[in-house]
mmCIF file of C-alpha atoms and ligand atoms in Angstrom:
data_model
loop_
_atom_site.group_PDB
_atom_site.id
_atom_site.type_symbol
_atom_site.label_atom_id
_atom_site.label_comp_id
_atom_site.label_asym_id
_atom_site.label_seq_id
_atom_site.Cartn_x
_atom_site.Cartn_y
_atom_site.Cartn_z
ATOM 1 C CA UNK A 177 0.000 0.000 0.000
ATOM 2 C CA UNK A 178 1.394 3.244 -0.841
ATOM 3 C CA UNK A 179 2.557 5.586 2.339
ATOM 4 C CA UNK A 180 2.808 9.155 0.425
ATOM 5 C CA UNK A 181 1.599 11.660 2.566
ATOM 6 C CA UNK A 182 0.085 14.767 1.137
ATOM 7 C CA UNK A 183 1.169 17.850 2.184
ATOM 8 C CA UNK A 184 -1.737 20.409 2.552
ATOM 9 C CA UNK A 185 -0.835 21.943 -0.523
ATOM 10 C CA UNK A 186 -2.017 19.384 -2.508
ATOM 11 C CA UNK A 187 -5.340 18.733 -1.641
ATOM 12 C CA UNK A 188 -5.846 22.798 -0.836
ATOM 13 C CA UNK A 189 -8.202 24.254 -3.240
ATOM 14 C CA UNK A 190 -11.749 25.041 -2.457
ATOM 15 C CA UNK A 191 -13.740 22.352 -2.351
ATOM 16 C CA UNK A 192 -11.371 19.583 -1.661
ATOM 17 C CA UNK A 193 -13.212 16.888 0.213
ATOM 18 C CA UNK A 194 -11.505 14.196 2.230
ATOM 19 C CA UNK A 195 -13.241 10.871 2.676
ATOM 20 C CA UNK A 196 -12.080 10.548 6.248
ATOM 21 C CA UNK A 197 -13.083 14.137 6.835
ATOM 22 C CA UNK A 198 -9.824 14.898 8.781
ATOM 23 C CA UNK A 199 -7.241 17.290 7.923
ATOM 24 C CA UNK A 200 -4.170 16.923 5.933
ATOM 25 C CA UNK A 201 -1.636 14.889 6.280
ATOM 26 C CA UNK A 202 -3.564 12.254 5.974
ATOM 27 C CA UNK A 203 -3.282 9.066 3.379
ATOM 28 C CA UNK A 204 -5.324 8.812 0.595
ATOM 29 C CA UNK A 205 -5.419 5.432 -1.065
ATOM 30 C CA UNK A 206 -6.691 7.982 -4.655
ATOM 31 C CA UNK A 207 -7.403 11.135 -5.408
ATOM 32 C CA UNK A 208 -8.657 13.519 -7.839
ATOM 33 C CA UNK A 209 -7.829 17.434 -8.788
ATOM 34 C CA UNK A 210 -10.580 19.022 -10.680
ATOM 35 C CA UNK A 211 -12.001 15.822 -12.569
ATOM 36 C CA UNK A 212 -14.802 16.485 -14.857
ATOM 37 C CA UNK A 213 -16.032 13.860 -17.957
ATOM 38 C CA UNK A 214 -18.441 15.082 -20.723
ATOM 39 C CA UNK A 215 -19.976 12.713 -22.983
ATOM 40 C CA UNK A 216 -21.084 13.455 -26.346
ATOM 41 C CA UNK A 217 -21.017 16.948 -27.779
ATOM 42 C CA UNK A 218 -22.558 20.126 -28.848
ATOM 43 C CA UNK A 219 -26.315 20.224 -27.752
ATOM 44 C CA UNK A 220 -26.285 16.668 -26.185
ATOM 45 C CA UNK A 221 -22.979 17.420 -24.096
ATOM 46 C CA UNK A 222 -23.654 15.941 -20.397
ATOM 47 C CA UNK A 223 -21.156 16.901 -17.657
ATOM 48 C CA UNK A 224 -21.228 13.666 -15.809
ATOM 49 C CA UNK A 225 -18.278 15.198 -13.331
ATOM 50 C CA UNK A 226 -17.835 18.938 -12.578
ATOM 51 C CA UNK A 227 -15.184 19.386 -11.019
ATOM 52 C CA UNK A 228 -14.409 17.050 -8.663
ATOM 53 C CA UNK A 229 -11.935 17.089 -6.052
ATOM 54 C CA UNK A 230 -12.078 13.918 -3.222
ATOM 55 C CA UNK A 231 -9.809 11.914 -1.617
ATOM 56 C CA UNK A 232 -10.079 8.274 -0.713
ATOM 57 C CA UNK A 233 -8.784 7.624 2.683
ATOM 58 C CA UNK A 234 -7.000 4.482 2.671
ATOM 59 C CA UNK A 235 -7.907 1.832 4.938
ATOM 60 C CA UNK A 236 -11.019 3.546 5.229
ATOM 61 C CA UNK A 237 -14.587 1.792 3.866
ATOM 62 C CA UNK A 238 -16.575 5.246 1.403
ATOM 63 C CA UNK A 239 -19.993 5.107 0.556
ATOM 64 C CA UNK A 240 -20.508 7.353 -2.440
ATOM 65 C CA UNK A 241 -24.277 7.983 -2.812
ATOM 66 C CA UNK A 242 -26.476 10.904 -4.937
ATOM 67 C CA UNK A 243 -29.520 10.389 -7.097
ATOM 68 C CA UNK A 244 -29.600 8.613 -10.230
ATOM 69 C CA UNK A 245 -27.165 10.298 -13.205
ATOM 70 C CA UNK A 246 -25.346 12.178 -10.829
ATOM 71 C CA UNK A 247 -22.442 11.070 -11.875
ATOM 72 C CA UNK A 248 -21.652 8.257 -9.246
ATOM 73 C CA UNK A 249 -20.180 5.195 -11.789
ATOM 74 C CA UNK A 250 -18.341 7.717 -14.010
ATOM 75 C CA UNK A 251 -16.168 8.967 -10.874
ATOM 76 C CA UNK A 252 -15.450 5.193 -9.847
ATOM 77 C CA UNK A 253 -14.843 4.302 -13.517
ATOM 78 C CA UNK A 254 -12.372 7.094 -13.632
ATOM 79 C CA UNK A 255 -10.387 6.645 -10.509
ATOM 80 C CA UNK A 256 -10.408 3.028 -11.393
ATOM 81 C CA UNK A 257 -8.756 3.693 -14.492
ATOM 82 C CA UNK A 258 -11.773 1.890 -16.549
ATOM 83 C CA UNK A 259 -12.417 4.927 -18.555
ATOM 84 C CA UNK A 260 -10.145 8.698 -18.603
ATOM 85 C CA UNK A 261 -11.405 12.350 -17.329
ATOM 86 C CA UNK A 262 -12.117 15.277 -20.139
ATOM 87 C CA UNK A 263 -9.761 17.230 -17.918
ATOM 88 C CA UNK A 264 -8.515 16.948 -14.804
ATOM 89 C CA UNK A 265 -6.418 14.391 -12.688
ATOM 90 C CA UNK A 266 -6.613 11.073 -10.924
ATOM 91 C CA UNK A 267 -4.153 9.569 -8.611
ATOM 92 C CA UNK A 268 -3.882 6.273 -7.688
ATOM 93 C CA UNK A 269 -1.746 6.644 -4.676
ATOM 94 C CA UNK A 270 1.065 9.314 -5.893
ATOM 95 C CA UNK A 271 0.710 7.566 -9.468
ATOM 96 C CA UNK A 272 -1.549 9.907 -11.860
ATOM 97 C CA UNK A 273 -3.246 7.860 -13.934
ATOM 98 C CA UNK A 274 -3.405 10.018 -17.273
ATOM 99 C CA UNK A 275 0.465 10.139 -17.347
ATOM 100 C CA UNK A 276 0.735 6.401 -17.980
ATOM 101 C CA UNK A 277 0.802 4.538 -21.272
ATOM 102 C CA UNK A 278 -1.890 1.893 -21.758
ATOM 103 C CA UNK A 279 0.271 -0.770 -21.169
ATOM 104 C CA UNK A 280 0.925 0.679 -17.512
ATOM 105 C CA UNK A 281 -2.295 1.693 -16.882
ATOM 106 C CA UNK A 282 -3.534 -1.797 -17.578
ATOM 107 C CA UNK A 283 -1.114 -2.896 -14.909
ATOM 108 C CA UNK A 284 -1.457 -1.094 -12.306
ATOM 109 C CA UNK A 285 -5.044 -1.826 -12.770
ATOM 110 C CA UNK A 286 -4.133 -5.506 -12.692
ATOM 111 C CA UNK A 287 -2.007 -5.150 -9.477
ATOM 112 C CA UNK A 288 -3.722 -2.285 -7.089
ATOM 113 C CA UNK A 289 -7.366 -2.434 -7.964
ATOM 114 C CA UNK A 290 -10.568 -4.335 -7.575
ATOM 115 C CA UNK A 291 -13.854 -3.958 -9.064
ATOM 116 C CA UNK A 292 -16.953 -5.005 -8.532
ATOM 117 C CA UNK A 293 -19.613 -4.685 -10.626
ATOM 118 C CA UNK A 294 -23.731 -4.540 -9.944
ATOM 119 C CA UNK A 295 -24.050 -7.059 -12.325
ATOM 120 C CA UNK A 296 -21.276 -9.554 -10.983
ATOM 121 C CA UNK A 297 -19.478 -9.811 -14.219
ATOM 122 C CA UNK A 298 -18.982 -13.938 -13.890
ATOM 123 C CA UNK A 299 -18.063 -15.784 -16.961
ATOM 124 C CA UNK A 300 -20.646 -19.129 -17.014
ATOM 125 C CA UNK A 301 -18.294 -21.424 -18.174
ATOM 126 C CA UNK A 302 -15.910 -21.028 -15.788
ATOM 127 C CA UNK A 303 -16.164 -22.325 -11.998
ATOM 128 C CA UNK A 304 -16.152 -20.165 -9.212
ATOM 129 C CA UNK A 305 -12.629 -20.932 -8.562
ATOM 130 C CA UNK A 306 -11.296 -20.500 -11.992
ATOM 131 C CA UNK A 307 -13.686 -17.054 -12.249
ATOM 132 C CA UNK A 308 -12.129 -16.114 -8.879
ATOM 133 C CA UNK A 309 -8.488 -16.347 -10.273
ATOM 134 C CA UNK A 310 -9.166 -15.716 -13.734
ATOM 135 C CA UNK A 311 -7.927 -12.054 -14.128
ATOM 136 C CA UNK A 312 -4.629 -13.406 -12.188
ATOM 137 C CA UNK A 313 -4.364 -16.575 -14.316
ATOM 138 C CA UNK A 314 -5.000 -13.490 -17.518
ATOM 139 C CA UNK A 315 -1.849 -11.209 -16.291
ATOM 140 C CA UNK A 316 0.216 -14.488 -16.207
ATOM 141 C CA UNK A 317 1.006 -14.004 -12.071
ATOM 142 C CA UNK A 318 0.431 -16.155 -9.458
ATOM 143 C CA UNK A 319 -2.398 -16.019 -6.744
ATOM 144 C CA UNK A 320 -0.526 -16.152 -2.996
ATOM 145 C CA UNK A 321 -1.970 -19.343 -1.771
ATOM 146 C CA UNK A 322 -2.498 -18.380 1.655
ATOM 147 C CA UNK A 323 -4.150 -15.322 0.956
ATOM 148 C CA UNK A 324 -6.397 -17.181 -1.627
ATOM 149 C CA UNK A 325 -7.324 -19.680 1.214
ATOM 150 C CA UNK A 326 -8.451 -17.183 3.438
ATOM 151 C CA UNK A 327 -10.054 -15.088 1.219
ATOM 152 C CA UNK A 328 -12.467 -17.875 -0.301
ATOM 153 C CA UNK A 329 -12.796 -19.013 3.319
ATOM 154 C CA UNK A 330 -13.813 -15.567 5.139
ATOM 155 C CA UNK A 331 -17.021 -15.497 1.600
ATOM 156 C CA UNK A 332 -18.102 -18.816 2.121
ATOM 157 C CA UNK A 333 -17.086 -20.249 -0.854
ATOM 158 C CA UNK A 334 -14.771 -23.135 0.057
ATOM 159 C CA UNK A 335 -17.482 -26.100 -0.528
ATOM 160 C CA UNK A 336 -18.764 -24.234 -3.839
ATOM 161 C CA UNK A 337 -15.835 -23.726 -5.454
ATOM 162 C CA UNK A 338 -16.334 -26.160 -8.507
ATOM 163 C CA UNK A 339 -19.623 -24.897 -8.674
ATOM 164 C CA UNK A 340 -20.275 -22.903 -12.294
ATOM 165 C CA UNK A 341 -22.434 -19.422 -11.615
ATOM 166 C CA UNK A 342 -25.824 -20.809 -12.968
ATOM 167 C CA UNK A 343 -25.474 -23.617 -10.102
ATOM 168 C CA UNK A 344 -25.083 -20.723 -7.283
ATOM 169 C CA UNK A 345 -27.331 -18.394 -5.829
ATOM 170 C CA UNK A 346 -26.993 -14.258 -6.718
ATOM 171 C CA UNK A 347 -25.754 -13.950 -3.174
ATOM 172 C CA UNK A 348 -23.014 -16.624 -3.771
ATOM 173 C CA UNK A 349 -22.735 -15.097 -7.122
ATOM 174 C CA UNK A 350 -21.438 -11.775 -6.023
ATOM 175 C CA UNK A 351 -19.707 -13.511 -3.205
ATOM 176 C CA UNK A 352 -17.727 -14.694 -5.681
ATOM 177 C CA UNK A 353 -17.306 -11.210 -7.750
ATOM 178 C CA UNK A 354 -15.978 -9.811 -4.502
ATOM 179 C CA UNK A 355 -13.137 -13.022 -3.837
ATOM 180 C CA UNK A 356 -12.454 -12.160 -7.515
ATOM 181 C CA UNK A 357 -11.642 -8.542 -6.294
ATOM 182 C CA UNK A 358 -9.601 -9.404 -3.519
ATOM 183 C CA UNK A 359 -7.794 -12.297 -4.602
ATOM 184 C CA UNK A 360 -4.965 -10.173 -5.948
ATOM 185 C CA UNK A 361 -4.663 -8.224 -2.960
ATOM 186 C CA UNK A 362 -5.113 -4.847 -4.247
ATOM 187 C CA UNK A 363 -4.935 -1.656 -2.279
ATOM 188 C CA UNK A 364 -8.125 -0.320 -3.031
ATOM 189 C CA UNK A 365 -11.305 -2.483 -4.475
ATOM 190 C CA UNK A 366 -14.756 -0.477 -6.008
ATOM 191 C CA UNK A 367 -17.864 -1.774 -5.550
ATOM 192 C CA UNK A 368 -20.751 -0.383 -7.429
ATOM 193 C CA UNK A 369 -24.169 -0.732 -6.286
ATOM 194 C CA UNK A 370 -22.671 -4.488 -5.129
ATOM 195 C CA UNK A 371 -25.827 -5.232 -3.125
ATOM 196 C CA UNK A 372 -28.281 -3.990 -6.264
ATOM 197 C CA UNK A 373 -29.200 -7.079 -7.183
ATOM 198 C CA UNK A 374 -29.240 -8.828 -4.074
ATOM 199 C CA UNK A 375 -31.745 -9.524 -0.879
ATOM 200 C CA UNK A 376 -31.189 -8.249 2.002
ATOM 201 C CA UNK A 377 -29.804 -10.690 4.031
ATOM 202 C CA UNK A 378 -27.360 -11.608 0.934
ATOM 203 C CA UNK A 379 -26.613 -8.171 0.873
ATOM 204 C CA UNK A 380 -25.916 -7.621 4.222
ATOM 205 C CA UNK A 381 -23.387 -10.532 3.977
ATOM 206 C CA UNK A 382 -21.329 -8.809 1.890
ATOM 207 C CA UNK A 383 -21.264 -6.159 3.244
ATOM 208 C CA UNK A 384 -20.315 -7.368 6.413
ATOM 209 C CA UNK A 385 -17.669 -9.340 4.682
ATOM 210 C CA UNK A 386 -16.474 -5.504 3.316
ATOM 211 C CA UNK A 387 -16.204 -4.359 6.340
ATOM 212 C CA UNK A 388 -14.343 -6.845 7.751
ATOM 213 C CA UNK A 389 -11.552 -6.510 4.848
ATOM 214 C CA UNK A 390 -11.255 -3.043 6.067
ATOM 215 C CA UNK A 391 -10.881 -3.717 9.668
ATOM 216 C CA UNK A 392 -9.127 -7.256 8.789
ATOM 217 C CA UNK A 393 -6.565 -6.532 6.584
ATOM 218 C CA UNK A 394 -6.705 -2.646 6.292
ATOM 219 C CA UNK A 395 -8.433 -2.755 2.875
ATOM 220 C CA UNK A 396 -9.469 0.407 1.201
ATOM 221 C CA UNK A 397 -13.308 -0.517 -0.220
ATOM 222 C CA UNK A 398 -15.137 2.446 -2.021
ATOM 223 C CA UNK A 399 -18.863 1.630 -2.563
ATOM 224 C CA UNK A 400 -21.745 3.454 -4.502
ATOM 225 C CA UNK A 401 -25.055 2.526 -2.915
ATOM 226 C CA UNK A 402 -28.561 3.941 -2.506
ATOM 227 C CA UNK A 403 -29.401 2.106 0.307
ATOM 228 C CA UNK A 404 -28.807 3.720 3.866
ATOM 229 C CA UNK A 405 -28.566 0.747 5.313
ATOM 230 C CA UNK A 406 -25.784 -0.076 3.288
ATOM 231 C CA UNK A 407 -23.786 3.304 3.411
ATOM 232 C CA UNK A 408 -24.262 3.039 7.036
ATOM 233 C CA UNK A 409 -21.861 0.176 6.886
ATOM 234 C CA UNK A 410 -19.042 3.036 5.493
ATOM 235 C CA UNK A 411 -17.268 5.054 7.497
ATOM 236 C CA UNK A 412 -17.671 7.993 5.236
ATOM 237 C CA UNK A 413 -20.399 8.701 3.185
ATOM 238 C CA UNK A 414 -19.531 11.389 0.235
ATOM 239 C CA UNK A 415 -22.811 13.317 -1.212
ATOM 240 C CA UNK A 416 -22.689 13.355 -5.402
ATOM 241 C CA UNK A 417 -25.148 15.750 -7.398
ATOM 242 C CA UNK A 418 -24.788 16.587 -10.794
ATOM 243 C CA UNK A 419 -21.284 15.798 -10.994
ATOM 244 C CA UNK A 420 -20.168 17.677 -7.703
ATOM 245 C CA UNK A 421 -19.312 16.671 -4.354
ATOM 246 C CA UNK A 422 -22.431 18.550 -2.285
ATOM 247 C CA UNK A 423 -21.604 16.770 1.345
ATOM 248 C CA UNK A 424 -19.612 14.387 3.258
ATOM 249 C CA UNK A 425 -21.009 12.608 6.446
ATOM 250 C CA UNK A 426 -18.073 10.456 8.791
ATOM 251 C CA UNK A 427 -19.430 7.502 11.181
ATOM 252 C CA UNK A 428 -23.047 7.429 9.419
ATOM 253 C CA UNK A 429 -26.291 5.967 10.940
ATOM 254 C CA UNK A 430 -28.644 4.647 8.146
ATOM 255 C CA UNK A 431 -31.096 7.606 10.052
ATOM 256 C CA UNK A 432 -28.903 10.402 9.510
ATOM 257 C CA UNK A 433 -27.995 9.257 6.262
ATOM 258 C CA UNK A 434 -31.769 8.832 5.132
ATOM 259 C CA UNK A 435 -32.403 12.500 7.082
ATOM 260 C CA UNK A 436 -29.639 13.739 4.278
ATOM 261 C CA UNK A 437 -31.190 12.060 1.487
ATOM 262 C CA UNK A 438 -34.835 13.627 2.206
ATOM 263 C CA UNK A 439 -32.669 17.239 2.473
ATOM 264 C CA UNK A 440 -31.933 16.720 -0.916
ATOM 265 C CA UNK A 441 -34.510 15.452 -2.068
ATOM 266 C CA UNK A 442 -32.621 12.233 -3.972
HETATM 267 P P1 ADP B 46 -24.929 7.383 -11.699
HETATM 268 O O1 ADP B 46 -24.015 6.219 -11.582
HETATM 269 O O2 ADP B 46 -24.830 8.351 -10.555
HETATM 270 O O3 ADP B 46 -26.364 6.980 -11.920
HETATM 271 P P2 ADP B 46 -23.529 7.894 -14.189
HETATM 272 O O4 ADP B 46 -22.139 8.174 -13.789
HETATM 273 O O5 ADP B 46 -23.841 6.565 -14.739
HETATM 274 O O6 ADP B 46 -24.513 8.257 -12.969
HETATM 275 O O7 ADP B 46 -23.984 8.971 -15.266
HETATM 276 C C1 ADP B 46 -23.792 10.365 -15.104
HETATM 277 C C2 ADP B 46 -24.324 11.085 -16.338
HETATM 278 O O8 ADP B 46 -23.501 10.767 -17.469
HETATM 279 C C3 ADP B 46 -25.740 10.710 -16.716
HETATM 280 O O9 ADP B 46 -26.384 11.836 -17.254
HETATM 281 C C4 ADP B 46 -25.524 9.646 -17.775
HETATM 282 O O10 ADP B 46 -26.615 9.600 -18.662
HETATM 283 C C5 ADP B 46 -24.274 10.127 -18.479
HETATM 284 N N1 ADP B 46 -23.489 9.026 -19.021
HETATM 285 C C6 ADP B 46 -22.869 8.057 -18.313
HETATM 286 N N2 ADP B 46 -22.201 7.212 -19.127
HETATM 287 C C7 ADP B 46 -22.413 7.672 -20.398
HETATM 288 C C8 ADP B 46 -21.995 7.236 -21.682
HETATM 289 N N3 ADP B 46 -21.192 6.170 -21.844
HETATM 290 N N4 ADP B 46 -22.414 7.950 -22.758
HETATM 291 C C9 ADP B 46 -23.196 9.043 -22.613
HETATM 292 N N5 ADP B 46 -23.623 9.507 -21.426
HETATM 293 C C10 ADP B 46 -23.245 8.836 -20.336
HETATM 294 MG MG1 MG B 47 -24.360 4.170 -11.598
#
């Protein structure tokens, strides 16, 4: 995990939001400096971000909520490094992700972060074990055993690991898409909407099992939800309306959150 520590001065113009809501020096795990993304052009331009400037505490479990459209996937997609900013920067620890080549983007991808998708993203024809190690087994690297182990053992997976996805349920299903995420160990894993699809005592398994990588194993877990319940789970939650930070809430209730949500009418 990287260590930088930012100096004031680099998280100090207006508007700078940290996810931990303490001051600088603190550790941010990624970070972005006036991020905004427009898609398409002319009359049909949308500003998906405006102007962002957050930072992810690492070790830290986010909640990024905001109504529908407000621009909640595009940020994660961009400090993922899944798709690029119109202007702007993100950093990846002190790496900024616009400087690298495709090649290096692709690998620090591979190496420092996890995604998980609403959708769980599983291919069918693969077991759960071979979908769990598949984007390893892809980049040619090895999975560390031990870590594996207790990975697929802290999900619940260890009995259903030949299992293909149509043989498990959608709570072992995205069980699955989150040992996927972890498996290589990366520094910082985003979940979006991970519980979308799921019932609520599925869901609340994994988010419980999020949490506990946080508090386990000092994982960084950013996580777009609409469900108070579930951002109450976060230590932060960070407020997203038309492609701006409005708000940041630390040690949420799923009341206060919901109180916040009613203010703002999303
Ligand atoms: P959220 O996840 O908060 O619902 P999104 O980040 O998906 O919001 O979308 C933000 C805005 O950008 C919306 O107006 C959406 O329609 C638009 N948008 C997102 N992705 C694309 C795309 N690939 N092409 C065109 N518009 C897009
Ligand atoms: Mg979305």
């Amino acid at each position: 995990m990287s260590t930088t520590l930012f100096p004031p001065a680099d998280l100090a113009h207006p508007g700078a939001v940290a996810s931990n809501g303490t001051t600088p020096p603190y550790r941010l795990a990624a970070h972005t400096r006036l991020a905004t993304k427009t898609f398409g052009r002319g009359g049909t331009e949308v500003r998906a971000l405006d102007g962002v400037d957050v930072g992810l505490a690492a070790g830290e479990f986010t909640a990024i909520m905001g109504p529908s459209g407000s621009g909640k996937s595009t940020l994660m997609h961009c400090m993922a490094g899944l798709d690029t900013l119109s202007s702007g920067e993100v950093f990846v620890g002190d790496v900024e992700l616009g400087a690298l080549s495709d090649r290096e983007l692709t690998r620090l991808r591979r190496e420092q972060i996890g995604f998980v998708f609403q959708s769980f993203n599983l291919l069918p024809m693969l077991t759960a074990a071979e979908n769990i190690t598949l984007p390893m087994d892809l980049a040619g690297t090895k999975p560390d055993g031990e870590w594996l182990d207790s990975v697929i053992e802290t999900v619940g997976l260890t009995d259903r690991l030949k299992h293909r996805p149509s043989e498990l349920s959608g709570g072992q299903q995205q069980r699955v898409a989150v040992a996927r995420a972890l498996a290589a160990r990366p520094q910082l894993i985003f979940a979006d909407e991970p519980t979308g699809n799921l019932d609520s005592r599925t869901g609340s398994e994994i988010l419980g099992f999020m949490r506990y990588a946080v508090d386990r194993f000092a994982q960084t877990v950013v996580m777009v939800t609409h469900d108070p319940v579930a951002a109450a789970y976060a230590d932060t939650v960070l407020f997203l309306a038309d492609g701006r930070i409005v708000d940041s809430m630390s040690s949420p209730s799923a009341d206060r959150v919901l109180d916040r949500m009613k203010q703002f009418g999303a």
